[in-house]
């Protein structure tokens, strides 16, 4: 029996050096020993599953350690082997991966009654340590799905649902299109058997006829490209079933109304040839306006790159065409795994760097992800809150907002533990109580009977629970006189930073502050600061604001507040902590005059002439553009022109030449003219203006303007 597996293992070992081969063999031996008498539901020996998972990883081009961990991925869960044994027989890295995968399986997904999004967040936690954990997990799930027919129906449905909602979006996020399509189609068949077979039958029915048609189109395109000396490979392919089904739902169509069940893919050698090809294709086949997408200039967030267009064949049936380079194709199919192959070869180019930095960005759960709504829609889940997951020494998971500290952790367990906290052991190392919690930390609080909270602690903690408890302690344990003095000191210190003191501020302004904050006298304000109920920074800022208003009226500038540069915009330094976003209603572009509206979710940045700006009653916030911007911004152009061929091509070419990228396009016929609406991405308003001026001079253009 062992002979059977040997050929499999030999296949897996191909192209690895001797050391790596040994590692894979060793992993296989452990797996075989460990799973010796275990069988899968199919009746096959359990080891077959381990081998298949390893094969999938091999096909993805993963490194030997990942493959070894793939062979061992169920060993901790299902056998008597311990992680320590794995570590001593392989190495630390393999053991880490095995542990990571086991962790995801055992502790996260098997927890009952948990929301999918919660599970997913925890999955990201495990992944944040090493992304290969997820690649192994996906390979594991893929093989389990391939053999799912051996489970009972209820279990199949449950697993398919989880796959469709977690693993498929996850593989999409990592650009692993091939795995994603397979996971989706198997889940689709289980969850929607009727719809699946409906599509299957339709494809069967149309196959012969369509294949001829696609073949004819392929040949026509190939001839044209070759005539122009563009070397390429052209494939016709059936779209994957679940994507067809989604299209039916998205466009509210019945299957008979969906024509493009087949698609064409063109692989060529250079980016220049991709663009040249699309020009040539549009010359010989009529493109459908609005369907051209340039994902080369504007890669998708998972780094997918391609040109997309839809053309009409001779019978007027739409056919989708994708054009990309070989490298783009590998990335489109295998996503992050494709990069792993590159990484092994230690060939980092700038593009790969940006890919990895994107992953880092995801892993750090950065806040701008929360703002990218499309991004989230694409995933169909609201992930990536700024949450940190840490553990108690007993392995209990605790959730915190980013920036929370050891003190927050201590207070979350018990208020007394917080009050007495002097630091912690984090992952076995001593840290101060100011230490900021990191994903995956295991935290053991250290306390001392002599310890107690001070006012400064309020600046260290982030959670409401900790803040409330510290204030409570200060109020019950400090005497009022002392606290008044402390409060006065703090406020004066703060004002000093602005060359101010309470003495220099006129009484009526101080009176105004007392009224605004509901204090009878100044000492009450100091006491409140001293008890940590109100921050001296807030009071100082408000005083400064009042002063500034007064000075503005007097046209005297004494205090110039610092401006703060945040990404592409500049805001008042007092507002530097607040999240900002660009309003969708008016899509500001660098160069537009802008203003901010303070909302519950942060500063919403609008164009000054936006109708929503005129509507609000709250004071507007000063914002301006940074001199150098680094992002692209969305805008929209409307064009009315005589209906002539080649117009769209001309516009696309001119746009690309002028650093304006067309994201999507819509057209309609209006009184014999053609009306086009382009969604574009640009760096500055000048870029739009330049393009508008150029397009205006094209013959046949009757009107062009920026809509938003
Ligand atoms: Mn498994």
XYZ file of C-alpha atoms and ligand atoms in Angstrom:
709
model
C 0.000 0.000 0.000
C 2.832 2.336 0.848
C 3.990 1.947 -2.730
C 0.910 3.779 -3.924
C 1.776 6.816 -1.967
C 5.409 6.797 -2.915
C 4.660 7.887 -6.469
C 2.483 10.666 -5.081
C 5.175 11.834 -2.723
C 7.790 11.663 -5.451
C 5.625 13.879 -7.589
C 5.315 16.367 -4.766
C 9.064 16.348 -4.163
C 9.935 17.235 -7.748
C 11.973 20.414 -8.168
C 12.866 20.743 -4.495
C 16.419 20.522 -3.193
C 17.565 17.566 -1.146
C 16.929 19.172 2.217
C 13.384 20.122 1.278
C 12.748 16.639 -0.066
C 13.848 15.166 3.258
C 11.508 17.487 5.094
C 8.559 16.444 2.946
C 9.402 12.763 3.416
C 9.667 13.186 7.156
C 6.324 14.972 7.282
C 4.763 12.216 5.219
C 6.162 9.534 7.544
C 4.746 11.264 10.606
C 1.381 11.739 8.918
C 1.232 8.134 7.830
C 2.124 6.867 11.271
C -0.273 9.246 12.995
C -3.288 8.573 10.815
C -2.471 4.871 10.434
C -5.790 3.255 11.210
C -7.996 6.223 10.447
C -10.392 6.244 7.565
C -12.254 9.000 5.806
C -16.019 8.904 5.287
C -15.284 7.673 1.774
C -13.666 4.578 3.249
C -10.244 5.593 2.019
C -7.279 5.729 4.421
C -7.063 9.150 6.036
C -3.566 9.759 4.672
C -5.044 10.168 1.170
C -6.581 13.447 2.320
C -3.218 14.711 3.599
C -1.558 13.809 0.310
C -4.244 15.509 -1.757
C -3.919 18.692 0.289
C -0.158 18.603 -0.225
C -0.709 18.112 -3.964
C -2.932 21.165 -4.174
C -0.252 23.194 -2.397
C 2.355 21.842 -4.785
C 0.237 22.841 -7.764
C 0.009 26.328 -6.348
C 3.791 26.412 -6.265
C 4.121 26.665 -2.492
C 7.374 26.067 -0.619
C 8.418 22.757 0.988
C 7.526 23.835 4.532
C 3.990 24.703 3.517
C 3.673 21.350 1.788
C 5.046 19.552 4.842
C 2.562 21.419 7.027
C -0.157 20.449 4.521
C 0.709 16.785 5.049
C 0.523 17.318 8.795
C -2.408 19.718 8.977
C -4.743 17.315 10.813
C -2.130 15.644 12.967
C -2.664 17.626 16.147
C -6.436 17.494 15.962
C -6.822 13.849 15.115
C -3.829 11.942 16.496
C -1.648 11.687 19.569
C 1.227 13.636 18.096
C 2.029 16.880 19.892
C 3.314 20.101 18.411
C 6.565 19.561 20.305
C 7.113 16.285 18.495
C 6.398 17.898 15.143
C 8.832 20.658 15.994
C 11.623 18.244 16.872
C 11.043 16.082 13.796
C 10.640 18.915 11.270
C 11.371 22.498 12.267
C 9.869 25.480 14.074
C 8.302 26.950 10.989
C 6.494 23.787 9.963
C 5.302 23.291 13.535
C 4.055 26.866 13.626
C 2.047 26.390 10.432
C 0.573 23.108 11.652
C -0.399 24.703 14.925
C -1.899 27.691 13.111
C -4.069 25.520 10.882
C -5.152 23.323 13.800
C -6.014 26.415 15.726
C -8.272 27.723 12.981
C -9.969 24.369 12.719
C -10.372 23.480 16.319
C -10.868 26.605 18.293
C -12.441 28.943 15.855
C -14.790 27.267 13.487
C -16.155 24.713 15.826
C -17.373 27.207 18.341
C -21.134 27.038 18.412
C -23.503 29.895 17.772
C -20.792 32.192 16.584
C -21.416 34.608 13.765
C -19.539 33.990 10.551
C -18.025 37.430 10.626
C -16.686 36.782 14.116
C -15.141 33.529 13.008
C -13.612 35.271 10.079
C -12.097 37.966 12.218
C -10.468 35.290 14.285
C -9.256 33.590 11.184
C -7.539 36.836 10.263
C -5.877 36.808 13.618
C -4.310 33.425 12.976
C -3.438 34.519 9.495
C -1.806 37.715 10.612
C 1.038 35.631 11.967
C 1.648 33.761 8.735
C -0.481 33.970 5.612
C 0.464 30.438 4.615
C -1.879 29.209 7.353
C -4.798 30.325 5.225
C -3.413 28.912 2.012
C -3.155 25.503 3.713
C -6.646 25.939 5.124
C -7.999 26.720 1.659
C -6.284 23.663 0.184
C -7.771 21.574 2.995
C -11.247 22.956 2.349
C -10.895 22.453 -1.389
C -10.159 18.764 -0.990
C -12.928 18.373 1.575
C -15.317 19.940 -0.918
C -14.101 17.672 -3.693
C -15.029 14.683 -1.536
C -18.106 16.119 0.143
C -20.493 13.596 -1.457
C -19.607 11.092 1.262
C -21.173 13.170 4.014
C -24.864 13.207 4.867
C -27.010 15.856 3.264
C -27.410 18.107 6.258
C -23.688 18.248 6.860
C -23.034 18.898 3.195
C -25.353 21.889 3.273
C -23.764 23.315 6.381
C -20.257 22.998 5.014
C -21.250 24.330 1.606
C -22.844 27.358 3.224
C -19.724 28.059 5.234
C -17.582 27.598 2.140
C -19.659 29.977 0.069
C -19.680 32.600 2.783
C -16.189 32.390 4.165
C -13.719 30.395 2.157
C -14.764 31.514 -1.306
C -14.696 35.244 -0.433
C -11.419 34.689 1.346
C -9.836 33.036 -1.666
C -11.216 35.875 -3.755
C -9.616 38.373 -1.437
C -6.292 36.694 -1.999
C -6.850 36.621 -5.720
C -7.003 32.813 -5.829
C -9.561 32.697 -8.603
C -9.081 29.058 -9.548
C -9.751 27.794 -6.034
C -12.564 30.280 -5.566
C -14.428 29.128 -8.687
C -14.179 25.499 -7.709
C -15.289 26.136 -4.128
C -18.215 28.184 -5.390
C -19.380 25.717 -7.975
C -19.333 22.756 -5.598
C -21.158 24.739 -2.896
C -23.617 26.051 -5.463
C -24.461 22.537 -6.589
C -25.185 21.486 -3.020
C -27.112 24.548 -1.922
C -29.060 25.239 -5.131
C -29.235 21.910 -6.951
C -32.111 22.952 -9.218
C -30.532 26.146 -10.428
C -27.251 24.339 -10.874
C -28.661 21.665 -13.140
C -30.641 24.265 -15.043
C -27.412 26.031 -15.940
C -25.644 22.737 -16.564
C -28.323 21.680 -19.055
C -28.295 25.020 -20.786
C -24.540 24.845 -21.225
C -24.820 21.299 -22.610
C -27.515 22.389 -25.013
C -25.549 25.341 -26.309
C -22.128 23.811 -26.170
C -21.671 22.506 -29.683
C -23.061 25.558 -31.353
C -21.238 27.964 -29.061
C -17.964 26.180 -29.381
C -18.071 26.622 -33.115
C -18.901 30.241 -32.723
C -16.186 30.846 -30.157
C -13.716 28.998 -32.330
C -14.610 31.210 -35.252
C -14.232 34.348 -33.144
C -10.937 33.122 -31.733
C -9.609 32.592 -35.201
C -10.770 35.955 -36.402
C -9.049 37.674 -33.472
C -5.898 35.580 -33.746
C -5.545 36.370 -37.461
C -5.954 40.070 -36.824
C -3.420 40.113 -33.984
C -0.916 38.036 -35.915
C -1.282 40.300 -38.906
C -0.158 43.046 -36.542
C 2.698 40.946 -35.160
C 1.211 40.413 -31.722
C 1.995 36.956 -30.403
C -0.758 35.584 -28.209
C -2.595 32.571 -26.890
C -6.381 32.590 -27.131
C -8.697 30.379 -25.105
C -12.428 29.972 -25.207
C -13.914 29.020 -21.873
C -17.220 28.359 -20.167
C -17.884 30.795 -17.373
C -18.147 29.147 -14.021
C -21.689 28.258 -13.058
C -21.961 30.255 -9.891
C -20.867 33.417 -11.686
C -23.608 32.846 -14.259
C -26.118 32.380 -11.459
C -24.947 35.551 -9.753
C -25.345 37.429 -12.984
C -28.942 36.218 -13.229
C -29.612 37.541 -9.760
C -27.678 40.756 -10.195
C -29.348 41.683 -13.447
C -32.660 40.088 -12.553
C -32.660 37.919 -15.649
C -33.780 34.426 -16.466
C -31.235 32.030 -17.875
C -32.520 32.394 -21.443
C -31.685 36.070 -21.319
C -28.076 35.461 -20.397
C -26.114 35.161 -23.587
C -22.518 35.316 -22.580
C -22.102 31.880 -21.080
C -18.815 31.591 -22.911
C -15.895 33.929 -22.859
C -12.563 34.461 -24.545
C -9.246 35.019 -22.867
C -6.201 36.395 -24.628
C -2.754 36.052 -23.115
C 0.026 38.085 -24.628
C 3.550 39.055 -23.666
C 3.541 42.743 -22.811
C 1.236 45.401 -21.394
C 1.670 47.430 -24.574
C 0.383 44.446 -26.564
C -2.654 44.181 -24.293
C -3.656 47.723 -25.167
C -2.757 47.254 -28.816
C -4.896 44.090 -28.915
C -7.962 45.775 -27.532
C -7.672 48.528 -30.133
C -7.438 45.959 -32.925
C -10.329 43.903 -31.575
C -12.546 46.957 -31.341
C -11.755 47.626 -34.974
C -13.001 44.255 -36.173
C -15.754 43.539 -33.620
C -18.259 46.050 -32.344
C -17.680 46.768 -28.651
C -20.613 47.276 -26.311
C -20.190 50.695 -24.740
C -19.878 50.693 -20.976
C -18.318 47.288 -20.849
C -14.687 48.266 -21.291
C -12.779 47.960 -18.014
C -9.118 48.794 -17.600
C -7.916 46.767 -14.636
C -4.334 47.108 -15.828
C -4.161 50.814 -15.088
C -6.460 50.303 -12.121
C -5.785 46.887 -10.591
C -8.456 45.404 -8.348
C -7.694 45.357 -4.667
C -6.626 41.733 -4.895
C -4.099 42.820 -7.559
C -6.095 41.321 -10.410
C -5.069 42.895 -13.697
C -6.668 42.540 -17.125
C -8.433 44.478 -19.803
C -12.100 43.545 -20.148
C -14.364 44.290 -23.027
C -17.558 42.842 -24.431
C -18.009 42.689 -28.185
C -20.843 41.578 -30.424
C -20.299 38.600 -32.672
C -21.733 38.357 -36.171
C -25.139 37.387 -34.828
C -25.151 40.271 -32.399
C -24.541 38.064 -29.356
C -22.272 39.579 -26.712
C -18.995 37.833 -25.920
C -16.757 38.877 -23.068
C -13.041 39.156 -23.760
C -10.244 39.381 -21.203
C -6.753 40.401 -22.239
C -3.693 40.106 -20.040
C -0.007 39.191 -19.882
C 1.319 35.803 -18.761
C 2.322 37.178 -15.390
C -1.073 38.787 -14.875
C -2.689 35.492 -15.804
C -0.763 33.546 -13.180
C -1.711 36.127 -10.567
C -5.325 36.121 -11.747
C -5.501 32.354 -11.269
C -3.441 31.718 -8.151
C -3.299 35.159 -6.525
C -1.117 35.356 -3.494
C 0.204 31.843 -4.055
C 1.678 33.014 -7.350
C 3.660 35.552 -5.411
C 4.859 32.901 -3.054
C 6.602 31.249 -5.946
C 8.292 34.527 -6.719
C 9.232 35.002 -3.108
C 10.977 31.641 -3.017
C 13.093 32.829 -5.863
C 13.756 36.017 -3.936
C 12.724 38.119 -6.896
C 10.911 41.075 -5.434
C 9.933 43.649 -7.965
C 8.123 46.821 -7.092
C 4.777 45.361 -8.073
C 5.185 42.442 -5.702
C 6.152 44.844 -3.013
C 2.918 46.677 -3.443
C 1.092 43.370 -3.313
C 2.666 42.453 -0.031
C 2.119 45.866 1.380
C -1.541 45.458 0.509
C -1.661 42.251 2.473
C 0.061 43.926 5.352
C -2.554 46.601 5.132
C -5.322 44.046 5.373
C -3.669 42.323 8.243
C -3.171 45.466 10.199
C -6.893 45.952 9.856
C -6.450 49.529 8.908
C -9.230 51.972 9.127
C -9.375 53.096 5.534
C -10.607 49.638 4.623
C -13.709 50.404 6.582
C -14.333 53.384 4.375
C -14.022 51.526 1.094
C -17.569 50.374 0.833
C -17.228 48.677 -2.547
C -14.419 46.664 -1.166
C -16.618 45.351 1.592
C -19.542 44.733 -0.686
C -17.242 42.657 -2.804
C -16.509 40.520 0.193
C -20.108 40.567 1.353
C -19.021 40.862 4.934
C -18.199 43.633 7.271
C -14.715 42.667 8.278
C -11.750 44.679 9.182
C -13.008 46.673 12.070
C -10.130 47.954 14.022
C -10.236 45.135 16.444
C -7.477 43.353 18.251
C -7.817 39.852 19.622
C -5.734 38.802 22.574
C -5.787 35.901 24.999
C -5.874 35.319 28.710
C -3.370 32.758 29.989
C -6.263 30.277 30.001
C -6.777 30.784 26.272
C -9.920 32.865 26.507
C -10.225 35.332 23.600
C -10.772 39.012 24.397
C -11.589 41.689 21.906
C -10.289 45.274 22.042
C -10.212 48.305 19.846
C -6.888 49.103 18.277
C -4.685 51.139 20.600
C -5.987 49.505 23.785
C -3.303 48.829 26.375
C -2.411 46.346 29.090
C -4.347 48.586 31.513
C -7.508 48.188 29.426
C -6.985 44.454 29.498
C -6.560 44.448 33.294
C -9.739 46.489 33.789
C -11.639 44.226 31.417
C -10.975 41.311 33.743
C -11.674 42.995 37.042
C -11.698 46.617 38.201
C -9.552 45.769 41.170
C -7.000 44.095 38.932
C -6.920 47.309 36.883
C -6.415 49.517 39.925
C -3.487 47.408 41.098
C -1.935 46.734 37.706
C 1.786 47.446 37.414
C 2.447 45.766 34.094
C 2.082 42.409 32.414
C 3.803 39.427 30.995
C 2.993 39.467 27.290
C 3.938 36.272 25.507
C 6.226 35.590 28.438
C 7.977 38.983 28.346
C 7.642 41.778 30.913
C 6.019 44.961 29.597
C 4.748 48.173 31.192
C 1.027 48.768 31.569
C 1.239 51.267 28.719
C 2.030 48.466 26.267
C -0.340 48.534 23.281
C -2.064 45.193 22.705
C -1.151 43.346 19.516
C -3.125 40.652 17.764
C -2.470 37.254 19.265
C -0.779 38.422 22.465
C -1.160 36.184 25.495
C -1.420 38.465 28.514
C -0.862 37.801 32.159
C -1.422 40.841 34.404
C 1.053 41.650 37.166
C -0.236 43.533 40.189
C 0.990 45.122 43.378
C -0.928 45.967 46.546
C 0.736 49.402 46.623
C -0.381 50.410 43.149
C -3.286 52.811 42.501
C -4.675 54.807 39.557
C -3.555 58.345 38.784
C -4.931 60.987 36.473
C -2.358 60.093 33.805
C -3.886 56.658 33.483
C -6.815 58.188 31.655
C -4.475 58.988 28.793
C -3.255 55.411 28.643
C -6.577 53.587 28.471
C -8.886 53.430 25.482
C -11.949 51.566 26.731
C -14.909 53.209 28.421
C -14.914 50.612 31.154
C -11.349 51.430 32.212
C -11.924 55.171 32.001
C -15.033 55.026 34.163
C -13.340 52.920 36.753
C -10.263 55.190 36.949
C -12.465 58.272 37.343
C -14.445 56.534 40.006
C -11.287 55.689 41.903
C -9.927 59.232 41.636
C -13.184 60.671 42.895
C -13.465 58.390 45.874
C -9.817 58.406 46.881
C -8.449 61.899 46.181
C -9.297 64.910 48.241
C -10.919 67.822 46.481
C -8.333 70.472 47.288
C -5.519 68.407 45.834
C -7.545 67.637 42.726
C -8.443 71.278 42.123
C -4.750 72.151 42.222
C -3.915 69.297 39.870
C -6.651 70.361 37.448
C -5.445 73.963 37.400
C -1.872 72.815 36.771
C -2.873 70.639 33.857
C -4.923 73.323 32.159
C -2.186 75.920 32.576
C 0.395 73.510 31.207
C -1.721 72.918 28.165
C -2.355 76.608 27.528
C 1.338 77.313 27.853
C 1.928 75.324 24.700
C 0.007 78.043 22.879
C 1.758 80.891 24.687
C -1.313 81.456 26.787
C -2.229 81.434 30.436
C -5.528 81.760 32.254
C -4.456 85.211 33.355
C -4.163 86.398 29.784
C -7.666 85.236 28.876
C -10.439 87.704 29.485
C -13.081 86.849 32.095
C -15.997 86.796 29.703
C -14.393 84.034 27.660
C -13.789 81.950 30.770
C -17.380 82.627 31.782
C -18.499 81.346 28.411
C -16.566 78.118 28.902
C -18.064 77.614 32.361
C -21.547 78.044 30.941
C -20.837 75.752 27.996
C -19.706 72.990 30.296
C -22.191 73.602 33.074
C -19.836 74.711 35.838
C -20.657 77.311 38.460
C -17.128 78.422 39.167
C -13.608 77.909 37.926
C -12.671 75.620 40.821
C -15.424 73.217 39.766
C -13.882 73.071 36.329
C -10.436 72.391 37.827
C -11.898 69.704 40.042
C -13.511 68.032 37.089
C -10.191 68.039 35.241
C -8.488 66.759 38.377
C -10.951 63.906 38.625
C -10.386 63.085 35.002
C -13.987 63.749 34.052
C -13.111 66.256 31.418
C -9.854 66.633 29.577
C -7.804 69.797 29.890
C -7.023 69.476 26.187
C -10.663 69.844 25.311
C -11.056 72.910 27.518
C -7.875 74.498 26.186
C -8.921 73.882 22.598
C -12.281 75.434 23.225
C -10.734 78.468 24.846
C -8.427 78.835 21.881
C -11.323 78.511 19.482
C -13.223 81.249 21.278
C -10.132 83.427 21.313
C -9.552 82.853 17.671
C -13.101 83.737 16.755
C -12.702 86.974 18.613
C -9.418 87.706 16.932
C -10.778 86.923 13.511
C -13.449 89.479 14.109
C -10.807 91.963 15.089
C -8.831 90.958 12.043
C -5.867 90.224 14.203
C -4.023 87.034 13.982
C -2.177 86.271 17.161
C -2.378 82.529 17.352
C -1.889 80.637 14.175
C -3.101 77.127 14.724
C -0.999 74.402 13.356
C -2.286 72.717 10.255
C -2.022 69.029 10.080
C -1.310 67.023 6.953
C -3.162 63.749 6.719
C -2.687 61.897 3.507
C -4.023 64.047 0.728
C -5.699 66.647 2.880
C -4.775 69.250 5.452
C -6.942 69.745 8.526
C -6.775 71.766 11.689
C -4.396 70.092 14.110
C -7.152 69.865 16.723
C -9.037 67.582 14.403
C -6.083 65.450 13.515
C -7.481 62.407 15.267
C -10.823 62.396 13.531
C -11.463 60.039 10.630
C -12.293 61.711 7.363
C -13.878 60.491 4.201
C -14.757 61.942 0.833
C -18.441 62.439 0.225
C -19.987 60.379 -2.544
C -22.566 63.016 -3.422
C -20.048 65.376 -4.988
C -16.814 63.334 -5.302
C -14.236 66.034 -4.570
C -11.077 65.863 -6.650
C -7.811 67.606 -5.695
C -8.049 71.183 -6.941
C -11.762 71.530 -6.121
C -12.514 73.910 -3.282
C -13.565 71.759 -0.406
C -15.034 71.994 3.042
C -15.730 69.533 5.848
C -18.934 68.608 7.593
C -18.615 67.050 11.011
C -20.745 63.907 11.232
C -21.026 61.092 13.727
C -18.710 59.048 11.571
C -16.061 61.773 11.280
C -15.352 64.564 8.851
C -17.143 64.213 5.572
C -15.361 66.195 2.859
C -17.520 67.852 0.203
C -17.015 70.281 -2.629
C -17.891 73.756 -1.410
C -20.671 74.089 -3.952
C -22.250 70.728 -3.075
C -25.942 70.999 -2.355
C -25.505 69.058 0.874
C -23.072 71.670 2.178
C -25.740 74.334 1.784
C -28.205 72.197 3.664
C -26.272 71.609 6.885
C -26.636 73.864 9.864
C -23.506 72.806 11.770
C -20.394 74.944 11.363
C -18.201 73.879 8.463
C -14.651 72.676 9.037
C -11.653 74.115 7.263
C -9.963 71.547 5.071
C -7.713 71.946 2.090
C -5.758 69.757 -0.275
C -2.204 68.800 0.355
C 0.093 70.168 -2.347
C 1.103 66.677 -3.376
C -1.644 64.094 -3.561
C -0.994 60.399 -3.797
C -4.406 58.867 -4.431
C -6.677 58.718 -7.412
C -10.155 60.209 -7.156
C -13.421 59.311 -8.759
C -15.298 61.703 -11.021
C -17.764 61.546 -13.882
C -17.895 63.021 -17.365
C -20.880 63.405 -19.642
C -20.396 63.671 -23.364
C -22.924 64.241 -26.111
C -21.630 63.639 -29.602
C -22.548 62.630 -33.101
C -22.858 58.873 -33.270
C -19.684 57.913 -35.107
C -17.520 54.839 -34.959
C -14.215 54.920 -33.175
C -15.263 57.794 -30.922
C -15.083 55.665 -27.796
C -11.693 54.286 -28.744
C -10.404 57.771 -29.332
C -11.630 58.910 -25.933
C -10.092 55.931 -24.141
C -6.742 56.509 -25.813
C -6.748 60.228 -25.021
C -7.733 59.537 -21.420
C -4.923 57.082 -20.852
C -2.462 59.520 -22.404
C -3.589 62.195 -19.981
C -3.421 60.158 -16.766
C -7.177 59.836 -16.609
C -8.372 56.277 -16.192
C -11.773 55.171 -17.284
C -13.383 52.945 -14.709
C -16.648 52.332 -16.464
C -18.726 53.755 -19.247
C -22.395 53.994 -20.145
C -23.967 55.094 -23.355
C -27.361 55.776 -24.792
C -28.780 57.286 -27.926
C -30.421 60.668 -27.492
C -32.165 62.384 -30.441
C -29.781 60.691 -32.865
C -26.764 61.710 -30.820
C -24.816 59.409 -28.575
C -24.721 60.238 -24.893
C -21.770 58.854 -22.956
C -21.143 58.854 -19.237
C -17.670 57.958 -18.051
C -16.651 57.190 -14.490
C -13.028 58.206 -14.307
C -10.189 58.178 -11.831
C -7.821 61.124 -11.708
C -5.208 62.757 -9.531
C -6.277 66.361 -9.923
C -9.043 68.550 -11.207
C -6.561 69.954 -13.722
C -6.273 66.504 -15.293
C -10.035 66.526 -15.845
C -9.962 70.031 -17.268
C -7.120 69.186 -19.623
C -8.943 66.105 -20.874
C -12.222 67.973 -21.260
C -10.448 70.626 -23.361
C -8.864 68.004 -25.579
C -12.038 65.972 -26.065
C -14.022 69.114 -26.807
C -11.855 69.582 -29.894
C -12.631 66.148 -31.321
C -14.847 66.464 -34.337
C -18.472 65.658 -33.632
C -18.411 66.449 -29.916
C -21.396 68.600 -29.049
C -21.115 68.831 -25.343
C -18.756 67.655 -22.635
C -18.864 68.354 -18.960
C -17.946 67.011 -15.607
C -21.104 65.873 -13.810
C -19.672 65.117 -10.390
Mn -8.077 18.267 6.688
